[in-house]
Each structure stands twice: as structure tokens, then as C-alpha cells.
Amino acid sequence: MFRGLIPFSNGSRDVENFFEKMFEDHFGFPTLSTGMKVDIKENEKEYILEAEIPGANKEQIHIDYQNNYLTISVENINEVKEERENYIRRERKVGKSSRSFYIENIQHDNIFAKYENGILKVVLPKDENHRKRKRIEIQ
């Protein structure tokens, strides 16, 4: 049963996503979300989180685990020249993005991450000792 990973996002981002899906710009292209897209899989031994982070290098990606929260943050510091060019559409941005997930019952010392071809893969091994159920006798 999937209960260990609960995504948290900025509430204003949810509202923005709603409007992005409703409206298209006047050139007919759907507006793309700037948020990090994440897939989460679970098997008996681990959770596997895969995040789309195109255009970054691994030095720009930070993964922190603290107080049962896994946070993935990206700081895209690529230089963007602001010369007045004839842009019709400009979606590539400079800035920060992050996603946090509440995760319990994992072996935090054995978290593994790999970044390849714009996809960050984070493997979170489950803590089998923590998952054991114990019935408490009432006296």
C-alpha cells in the first residue's frame, strides 16, 4: 500500500497549473508547467522516484533528507542574455525549483541517486525492521 511518499508542492503552483491547463497562448501552443515532473514506483524492497530535470548538470541538483522529508532542489544558473531578441516564446528559465516528499520507514543511510539524460533516479530502500507489525496486548 502506497503511504510512504506524499508529495508537497507550493499551493500557488497548483492554482497556476490549473490555469495553465485551461488556457493556451495566442500562438496555439499549450503553456508548459515549469514544475518538476516526478514518477514514484514501489516494490517490496524500495521506493523508486524518477524526476525530469532536463538541462541541468548534477552539480546543480541537491537532494536532502531531513525529518522524514526528501527534498530535491535544482538551481539552474545558466547565463541568459537579456538582449532584445525576436522571441515569440521563451520558456527556458533561470532560477530555483524544488519538490519535497514525506517518506517514512526507509533506510536513510542507503538512499542512492543517479542523474542521467535529464532524469534523476532516487532509490529509497524500505526499512524492513520498522515495517514489522506488533500486536499489543491490552491488560
mmCIF file of C-alpha atoms in Angstrom:
data_model
loop_
_atom_site.group_PDB
_atom_site.id
_atom_site.type_symbol
_atom_site.label_atom_id
_atom_site.label_comp_id
_atom_site.label_asym_id
_atom_site.label_seq_id
_atom_site.Cartn_x
_atom_site.Cartn_y
_atom_site.Cartn_z
ATOM 1 C CA MET A 1 0.000 0.000 0.000
ATOM 2 C CA PHE A 2 1.381 3.394 -1.006
ATOM 3 C CA ARG A 3 1.588 5.597 2.078
ATOM 4 C CA GLY A 4 5.265 6.349 2.460
ATOM 5 C CA LEU A 5 5.717 9.062 -0.153
ATOM 6 C CA ILE A 6 3.475 12.088 -0.010
ATOM 7 C CA PRO A 7 4.359 14.954 -2.350
ATOM 8 C CA PHE A 8 4.168 18.517 -1.167
ATOM 9 C CA SER A 9 4.055 21.455 -3.502
ATOM 10 C CA ASN A 10 3.520 25.141 -3.328
ATOM 11 C CA GLY A 11 -0.218 25.802 -3.211
ATOM 12 C CA SER A 12 0.057 28.734 -5.585
ATOM 13 C CA ARG A 13 1.757 26.387 -8.052
ATOM 14 C CA ASP A 14 -1.358 24.175 -8.026
ATOM 15 C CA VAL A 15 -3.521 27.160 -8.950
ATOM 16 C CA GLU A 16 -1.067 28.135 -11.674
ATOM 17 C CA ASN A 17 -1.147 24.574 -13.068
ATOM 18 C CA PHE A 18 -4.947 24.738 -13.182
ATOM 19 C CA PHE A 19 -4.898 27.889 -15.284
ATOM 20 C CA GLU A 20 -2.077 26.607 -17.483
ATOM 21 C CA LYS A 21 -4.205 23.610 -18.414
ATOM 22 C CA MET A 22 -7.250 25.773 -19.164
ATOM 23 C CA PHE A 23 -5.657 28.374 -21.388
ATOM 24 C CA GLU A 24 -3.384 28.355 -24.382
ATOM 25 C CA ASP A 25 -1.389 31.347 -25.516
ATOM 26 C CA HIS A 26 -2.302 33.193 -28.715
ATOM 27 C CA PHE A 27 0.163 31.140 -30.800
ATOM 28 C CA GLY A 28 -1.748 27.939 -30.117
ATOM 29 C CA PHE A 29 0.938 26.244 -28.022
ATOM 30 C CA PRO A 30 -0.142 24.817 -24.690
ATOM 31 C CA THR A 31 1.564 26.513 -21.781
ATOM 32 C CA LEU A 32 4.097 24.189 -20.200
ATOM 33 C CA SER A 33 4.473 23.850 -16.471
ATOM 34 C CA THR A 34 7.800 24.870 -15.006
ATOM 35 C CA GLY A 35 7.476 22.386 -12.160
ATOM 36 C CA MET A 36 9.469 19.211 -11.769
ATOM 37 C CA LYS A 37 7.579 16.144 -13.026
ATOM 38 C CA VAL A 38 8.035 13.087 -10.801
ATOM 39 C CA ASP A 39 7.064 9.413 -11.096
ATOM 40 C CA ILE A 40 7.124 7.209 -7.995
ATOM 41 C CA LYS A 41 7.163 3.404 -8.057
ATOM 42 C CA GLU A 42 7.083 0.938 -5.188
ATOM 43 C CA ASN A 43 8.113 -2.671 -4.872
ATOM 44 C CA GLU A 44 8.617 -4.935 -1.846
ATOM 45 C CA LYS A 45 12.077 -3.601 -1.050
ATOM 46 C CA GLU A 46 12.134 0.059 -2.090
ATOM 47 C CA TYR A 47 10.560 3.193 -3.477
ATOM 48 C CA ILE A 48 11.931 4.476 -6.772
ATOM 49 C CA LEU A 49 11.479 8.141 -7.564
ATOM 50 C CA GLU A 50 12.262 9.454 -11.058
ATOM 51 C CA ALA A 51 12.237 13.204 -11.701
ATOM 52 C CA GLU A 52 12.535 15.031 -15.006
ATOM 53 C CA ILE A 53 15.270 17.639 -14.683
ATOM 54 C CA PRO A 54 16.307 18.489 -18.245
ATOM 55 C CA GLY A 55 19.155 20.857 -18.997
ATOM 56 C CA ALA A 56 20.786 20.706 -15.571
ATOM 57 C CA ASN A 57 24.044 19.148 -14.542
ATOM 58 C CA LYS A 58 24.396 17.096 -11.382
ATOM 59 C CA GLU A 59 26.204 19.915 -9.564
ATOM 60 C CA GLN A 60 23.002 21.991 -9.825
ATOM 61 C CA ILE A 61 20.855 19.283 -8.221
ATOM 62 C CA HIS A 62 20.662 18.858 -4.446
ATOM 63 C CA ILE A 63 18.937 16.071 -2.550
ATOM 64 C CA ASP A 64 18.387 16.421 1.186
ATOM 65 C CA TYR A 65 16.747 14.069 3.657
ATOM 66 C CA GLN A 66 15.770 15.566 6.994
ATOM 67 C CA ASN A 67 12.962 14.845 9.465
ATOM 68 C CA ASN A 68 11.411 12.254 7.113
ATOM 69 C CA TYR A 69 11.314 14.715 4.194
ATOM 70 C CA LEU A 70 13.190 14.107 0.960
ATOM 71 C CA THR A 71 13.705 17.390 -0.892
ATOM 72 C CA ILE A 72 15.002 17.638 -4.434
ATOM 73 C CA SER A 73 16.074 21.121 -5.445
ATOM 74 C CA VAL A 74 17.580 22.433 -8.657
ATOM 75 C CA GLU A 75 19.249 25.763 -9.202
ATOM 76 C CA ASN A 76 19.519 26.496 -12.899
ATOM 77 C CA ILE A 77 22.289 29.088 -13.013
ATOM 78 C CA ASN A 78 22.919 29.031 -16.752
ATOM 79 C CA GLU A 79 23.618 32.508 -18.034
ATOM 80 C CA VAL A 80 20.795 34.003 -20.076
ATOM 81 C CA LYS A 81 21.499 37.089 -22.131
ATOM 82 C CA GLU A 82 18.648 39.565 -21.948
ATOM 83 C CA GLU A 83 19.285 41.187 -25.275
ATOM 84 C CA ARG A 84 16.140 42.249 -27.082
ATOM 85 C CA GLU A 85 15.824 39.363 -29.492
ATOM 86 C CA ASN A 86 12.771 38.493 -31.507
ATOM 87 C CA TYR A 87 11.421 35.819 -29.193
ATOM 88 C CA ILE A 88 7.985 34.506 -29.993
ATOM 89 C CA ARG A 89 8.047 32.257 -26.946
ATOM 90 C CA ARG A 90 10.548 31.900 -24.135
ATOM 91 C CA GLU A 91 10.139 29.025 -21.672
ATOM 92 C CA ARG A 92 13.655 28.219 -20.524
ATOM 93 C CA LYS A 93 14.180 29.956 -17.233
ATOM 94 C CA VAL A 94 16.899 30.672 -14.732
ATOM 95 C CA GLY A 95 16.004 30.080 -11.120
ATOM 96 C CA LYS A 96 15.244 27.516 -8.448
ATOM 97 C CA SER A 97 12.775 24.683 -8.324
ATOM 98 C CA SER A 98 12.138 22.127 -5.603
ATOM 99 C CA ARG A 99 9.834 19.297 -4.596
ATOM 100 C CA SER A 100 9.520 17.667 -1.180
ATOM 101 C CA PHE A 101 8.137 14.271 -0.225
ATOM 102 C CA TYR A 102 7.265 12.920 3.214
ATOM 103 C CA ILE A 103 8.883 9.495 3.482
ATOM 104 C CA GLU A 104 8.825 7.189 6.463
ATOM 105 C CA ASN A 105 10.108 3.671 7.069
ATOM 106 C CA ILE A 106 13.202 3.922 4.883
ATOM 107 C CA GLN A 107 16.891 3.216 5.389
ATOM 108 C CA HIS A 108 18.060 6.808 5.076
ATOM 109 C CA ASP A 109 21.750 5.807 5.109
ATOM 110 C CA ASN A 110 21.235 3.713 1.964
ATOM 111 C CA ILE A 111 19.461 6.243 -0.277
ATOM 112 C CA PHE A 112 21.008 6.145 -3.742
ATOM 113 C CA ALA A 113 20.712 8.725 -6.540
ATOM 114 C CA LYS A 114 21.809 8.806 -10.164
ATOM 115 C CA TYR A 115 21.343 11.534 -12.800
ATOM 116 C CA GLU A 116 21.440 10.564 -16.455
ATOM 117 C CA ASN A 117 19.945 12.015 -19.653
ATOM 118 C CA GLY A 118 17.849 14.581 -17.778
ATOM 119 C CA ILE A 119 16.307 12.037 -15.385
ATOM 120 C CA LEU A 120 17.151 11.928 -11.682
ATOM 121 C CA LYS A 121 16.558 8.478 -10.192
ATOM 122 C CA VAL A 122 16.419 8.193 -6.397
ATOM 123 C CA VAL A 123 16.174 4.744 -4.801
ATOM 124 C CA LEU A 124 14.852 4.672 -1.234
ATOM 125 C CA PRO A 125 15.248 1.243 0.423
ATOM 126 C CA LYS A 126 12.477 0.354 2.848
ATOM 127 C CA ASP A 127 13.343 -0.322 6.468
ATOM 128 C CA GLU A 128 12.007 -3.841 6.955
ATOM 129 C CA ASN A 129 12.566 -3.735 10.729
ATOM 130 C CA HIS A 130 10.365 -0.690 11.010
ATOM 131 C CA ARG A 131 7.624 -2.260 8.895
ATOM 132 C CA LYS A 132 7.104 -5.274 11.138
ATOM 133 C CA ARG A 133 3.775 -5.263 12.856
ATOM 134 C CA LYS A 134 3.401 -5.989 16.534
ATOM 135 C CA ARG A 135 0.125 -6.610 18.279
ATOM 136 C CA ILE A 136 -0.094 -5.024 21.726
ATOM 137 C CA GLU A 137 -1.924 -6.979 24.374
ATOM 138 C CA ILE A 138 -4.335 -4.980 26.482
ATOM 139 C CA GLN A 139 -4.169 -5.648 30.215
#
